[in-house]
């Protein structure tokens, strides 16, 4: 089962994860229009990540996906 840091998995089709970003600094969860799509890593030691900026506190962070 895939997992992510700093996000909430909304959908998983086996190839892509649809993730709702959650700021690690202020805890703000972004709205549905700012969801990210991250590829599911194929290997156990592989990760995929995408950059994000919180719309509330304006700090940048990375959402990282793991094979699980």
Short mmCIF file of N, CA and C in Angstrom, two decimals:
data_model
loop_
_atom_site.label_atom_id
_atom_site.label_comp_id
_atom_site.label_asym_id
_atom_site.label_seq_id
_atom_site.Cartn_x
_atom_site.Cartn_y
_atom_site.Cartn_z
N UNK A 1 0.85 -1.19 0.00
CA UNK A 1 0.00 0.00 0.00
C UNK A 1 0.89 1.24 0.00
N UNK A 2 0.79 2.09 -1.01
CA UNK A 2 1.59 3.32 -1.06
C UNK A 2 1.26 4.27 0.09
N UNK A 3 2.23 5.09 0.44
CA UNK A 3 2.01 6.11 1.46
C UNK A 3 2.69 7.40 1.01
N UNK A 4 2.32 8.52 1.64
CA UNK A 4 2.91 9.81 1.30
C UNK A 4 3.22 10.60 2.58
N UNK A 5 4.25 11.43 2.48
CA UNK A 5 4.55 12.42 3.52
C UNK A 5 3.87 13.72 3.13
N UNK A 6 3.25 14.41 4.08
CA UNK A 6 2.67 15.74 3.90
C UNK A 6 1.54 15.78 2.88
N UNK A 7 0.71 14.75 2.91
CA UNK A 7 -0.44 14.72 2.04
C UNK A 7 -1.43 13.65 2.45
N UNK A 8 -2.61 13.71 1.90
CA UNK A 8 -3.67 12.74 2.17
C UNK A 8 -4.02 12.09 0.84
N UNK A 9 -3.88 10.77 0.75
CA UNK A 9 -4.19 10.06 -0.49
C UNK A 9 -5.71 10.01 -0.65
N UNK A 10 -6.18 10.55 -1.77
CA UNK A 10 -7.61 10.59 -2.07
C UNK A 10 -7.99 9.46 -3.01
N UNK A 11 -7.10 9.12 -3.95
CA UNK A 11 -7.37 8.04 -4.91
C UNK A 11 -6.06 7.38 -5.31
N UNK A 12 -6.16 6.08 -5.63
CA UNK A 12 -5.01 5.30 -6.05
C UNK A 12 -5.47 4.34 -7.14
N UNK A 13 -4.95 4.53 -8.36
CA UNK A 13 -5.36 3.62 -9.45
C UNK A 13 -4.28 2.59 -9.76
N UNK A 14 -3.28 2.47 -8.89
CA UNK A 14 -2.20 1.51 -9.09
C UNK A 14 -0.99 2.10 -9.78
N UNK A 15 -1.18 3.15 -10.56
CA UNK A 15 -0.09 3.83 -11.26
C UNK A 15 0.12 5.23 -10.72
N UNK A 16 -0.96 5.91 -10.41
CA UNK A 16 -0.91 7.29 -9.92
C UNK A 16 -1.66 7.43 -8.60
N UNK A 17 -1.14 8.32 -7.75
CA UNK A 17 -1.82 8.69 -6.51
C UNK A 17 -2.37 10.09 -6.68
N UNK A 18 -3.60 10.30 -6.27
CA UNK A 18 -4.19 11.64 -6.23
C UNK A 18 -4.10 12.08 -4.77
N UNK A 19 -3.34 13.14 -4.51
CA UNK A 19 -3.00 13.54 -3.15
C UNK A 19 -3.46 14.96 -2.85
N UNK A 20 -4.08 15.13 -1.68
CA UNK A 20 -4.46 16.45 -1.20
C UNK A 20 -3.33 16.92 -0.27
N UNK A 21 -2.60 18.00 -0.63
CA UNK A 21 -1.47 18.47 0.17
C UNK A 21 -1.86 18.91 1.58
N UNK A 22 -0.99 18.59 2.56
CA UNK A 22 -1.17 19.02 3.94
C UNK A 22 0.15 19.61 4.43
N UNK A 23 0.14 20.89 4.77
CA UNK A 23 1.35 21.62 5.16
C UNK A 23 1.93 21.06 6.46
N UNK A 24 3.24 20.74 6.46
CA UNK A 24 3.88 20.25 7.69
C UNK A 24 4.16 21.36 8.70
N UNK A 25 4.05 22.61 8.28
CA UNK A 25 4.36 23.75 9.15
C UNK A 25 3.14 24.24 9.91
N UNK A 26 2.03 24.49 9.20
CA UNK A 26 0.84 25.05 9.85
C UNK A 26 -0.32 24.07 9.91
N UNK A 27 -0.22 22.92 9.20
CA UNK A 27 -1.27 21.91 9.22
C UNK A 27 -2.41 22.15 8.26
N UNK A 28 -2.32 23.21 7.45
CA UNK A 28 -3.39 23.55 6.51
C UNK A 28 -3.52 22.47 5.42
N UNK A 29 -4.74 22.01 5.18
CA UNK A 29 -5.03 21.07 4.10
C UNK A 29 -5.57 21.87 2.93
N UNK A 30 -4.95 21.71 1.77
CA UNK A 30 -5.35 22.47 0.59
C UNK A 30 -6.72 22.03 0.09
N UNK A 31 -7.35 22.88 -0.69
CA UNK A 31 -8.68 22.58 -1.25
C UNK A 31 -8.55 21.57 -2.39
N UNK A 32 -9.68 21.06 -2.84
CA UNK A 32 -9.71 20.03 -3.88
C UNK A 32 -9.08 20.49 -5.20
N UNK A 33 -9.13 21.76 -5.51
CA UNK A 33 -8.59 22.23 -6.79
C UNK A 33 -7.07 22.18 -6.84
N UNK A 34 -6.39 22.04 -5.72
CA UNK A 34 -4.93 22.02 -5.73
C UNK A 34 -4.35 20.63 -5.47
N UNK A 35 -5.11 19.58 -5.79
CA UNK A 35 -4.61 18.22 -5.60
C UNK A 35 -3.46 17.94 -6.55
N UNK A 36 -2.54 17.09 -6.11
CA UNK A 36 -1.37 16.71 -6.90
C UNK A 36 -1.51 15.26 -7.36
N UNK A 37 -0.93 14.96 -8.50
CA UNK A 37 -0.85 13.58 -8.99
C UNK A 37 0.61 13.17 -8.92
N UNK A 38 0.87 12.06 -8.21
CA UNK A 38 2.23 11.57 -8.02
C UNK A 38 2.27 10.11 -8.47
N UNK A 39 3.26 9.77 -9.27
CA UNK A 39 3.41 8.38 -9.70
C UNK A 39 3.77 7.47 -8.54
N UNK A 40 3.19 6.26 -8.53
CA UNK A 40 3.49 5.29 -7.49
C UNK A 40 4.87 4.69 -7.78
N UNK A 41 5.81 4.74 -6.82
CA UNK A 41 7.13 4.14 -7.05
C UNK A 41 7.01 2.64 -7.32
N UNK A 42 7.85 2.14 -8.24
CA UNK A 42 7.79 0.73 -8.63
C UNK A 42 8.60 -0.17 -7.69
N UNK A 43 9.69 0.36 -7.11
CA UNK A 43 10.56 -0.42 -6.24
C UNK A 43 10.44 0.04 -4.80
N UNK A 44 10.76 -0.86 -3.87
CA UNK A 44 10.65 -0.57 -2.45
C UNK A 44 11.54 0.60 -2.01
N UNK A 45 12.73 0.73 -2.61
CA UNK A 45 13.67 1.78 -2.20
C UNK A 45 13.57 3.04 -3.06
N UNK A 46 12.57 3.14 -3.89
CA UNK A 46 12.36 4.29 -4.77
C UNK A 46 11.30 5.22 -4.18
N UNK A 47 11.46 6.53 -4.41
CA UNK A 47 10.44 7.51 -4.00
C UNK A 47 10.16 8.46 -5.17
N UNK A 48 9.00 9.05 -5.16
CA UNK A 48 8.63 10.11 -6.11
C UNK A 48 8.15 11.29 -5.28
N UNK A 49 8.52 12.49 -5.70
CA UNK A 49 8.09 13.65 -4.93
C UNK A 49 7.74 14.82 -5.85
N UNK A 50 7.01 15.76 -5.26
CA UNK A 50 6.59 16.96 -5.98
C UNK A 50 6.62 18.13 -5.00
N UNK A 51 7.03 19.29 -5.48
CA UNK A 51 7.09 20.49 -4.64
C UNK A 51 5.72 21.13 -4.49
N UNK A 52 5.52 21.76 -3.33
CA UNK A 52 4.24 22.39 -3.03
C UNK A 52 4.50 23.63 -2.18
N UNK A 53 3.67 24.65 -2.31
CA UNK A 53 3.72 25.83 -1.45
C UNK A 53 2.38 25.97 -0.77
N UNK A 54 2.39 26.14 0.55
CA UNK A 54 1.16 26.27 1.32
C UNK A 54 0.48 27.59 0.97
N UNK A 55 -0.82 27.53 0.72
CA UNK A 55 -1.56 28.73 0.38
C UNK A 55 -1.84 29.59 1.60
N UNK A 56 -1.66 29.04 2.80
CA UNK A 56 -1.92 29.80 4.02
C UNK A 56 -0.66 30.45 4.58
N UNK A 57 0.41 29.66 4.85
CA UNK A 57 1.62 30.23 5.46
C UNK A 57 2.70 30.55 4.43
N UNK A 58 2.51 30.12 3.16
CA UNK A 58 3.40 30.41 2.03
C UNK A 58 4.76 29.73 2.13
N UNK A 59 4.91 28.71 2.98
CA UNK A 59 6.17 27.97 3.07
C UNK A 59 6.16 26.83 2.06
N UNK A 60 7.34 26.50 1.54
CA UNK A 60 7.47 25.43 0.56
C UNK A 60 7.84 24.11 1.24
N UNK A 61 7.37 23.02 0.66
CA UNK A 61 7.68 21.69 1.15
C UNK A 61 7.54 20.70 0.01
N UNK A 62 7.94 19.44 0.23
CA UNK A 62 7.85 18.40 -0.79
C UNK A 62 6.93 17.29 -0.30
N UNK A 63 6.03 16.85 -1.17
CA UNK A 63 5.19 15.69 -0.91
C UNK A 63 5.93 14.50 -1.51
N UNK A 64 6.23 13.49 -0.69
CA UNK A 64 6.99 12.33 -1.15
C UNK A 64 6.14 11.07 -1.06
N UNK A 65 6.13 10.29 -2.14
CA UNK A 65 5.38 9.03 -2.19
C UNK A 65 6.35 7.86 -2.03
N UNK A 66 5.89 6.84 -1.30
CA UNK A 66 6.66 5.62 -1.05
C UNK A 66 5.87 4.41 -1.51
N UNK A 67 6.57 3.36 -1.92
CA UNK A 67 5.94 2.13 -2.38
C UNK A 67 5.06 1.51 -1.31
N UNK A 68 5.55 1.46 -0.09
CA UNK A 68 4.77 0.93 1.03
C UNK A 68 4.84 -0.54 1.23
#
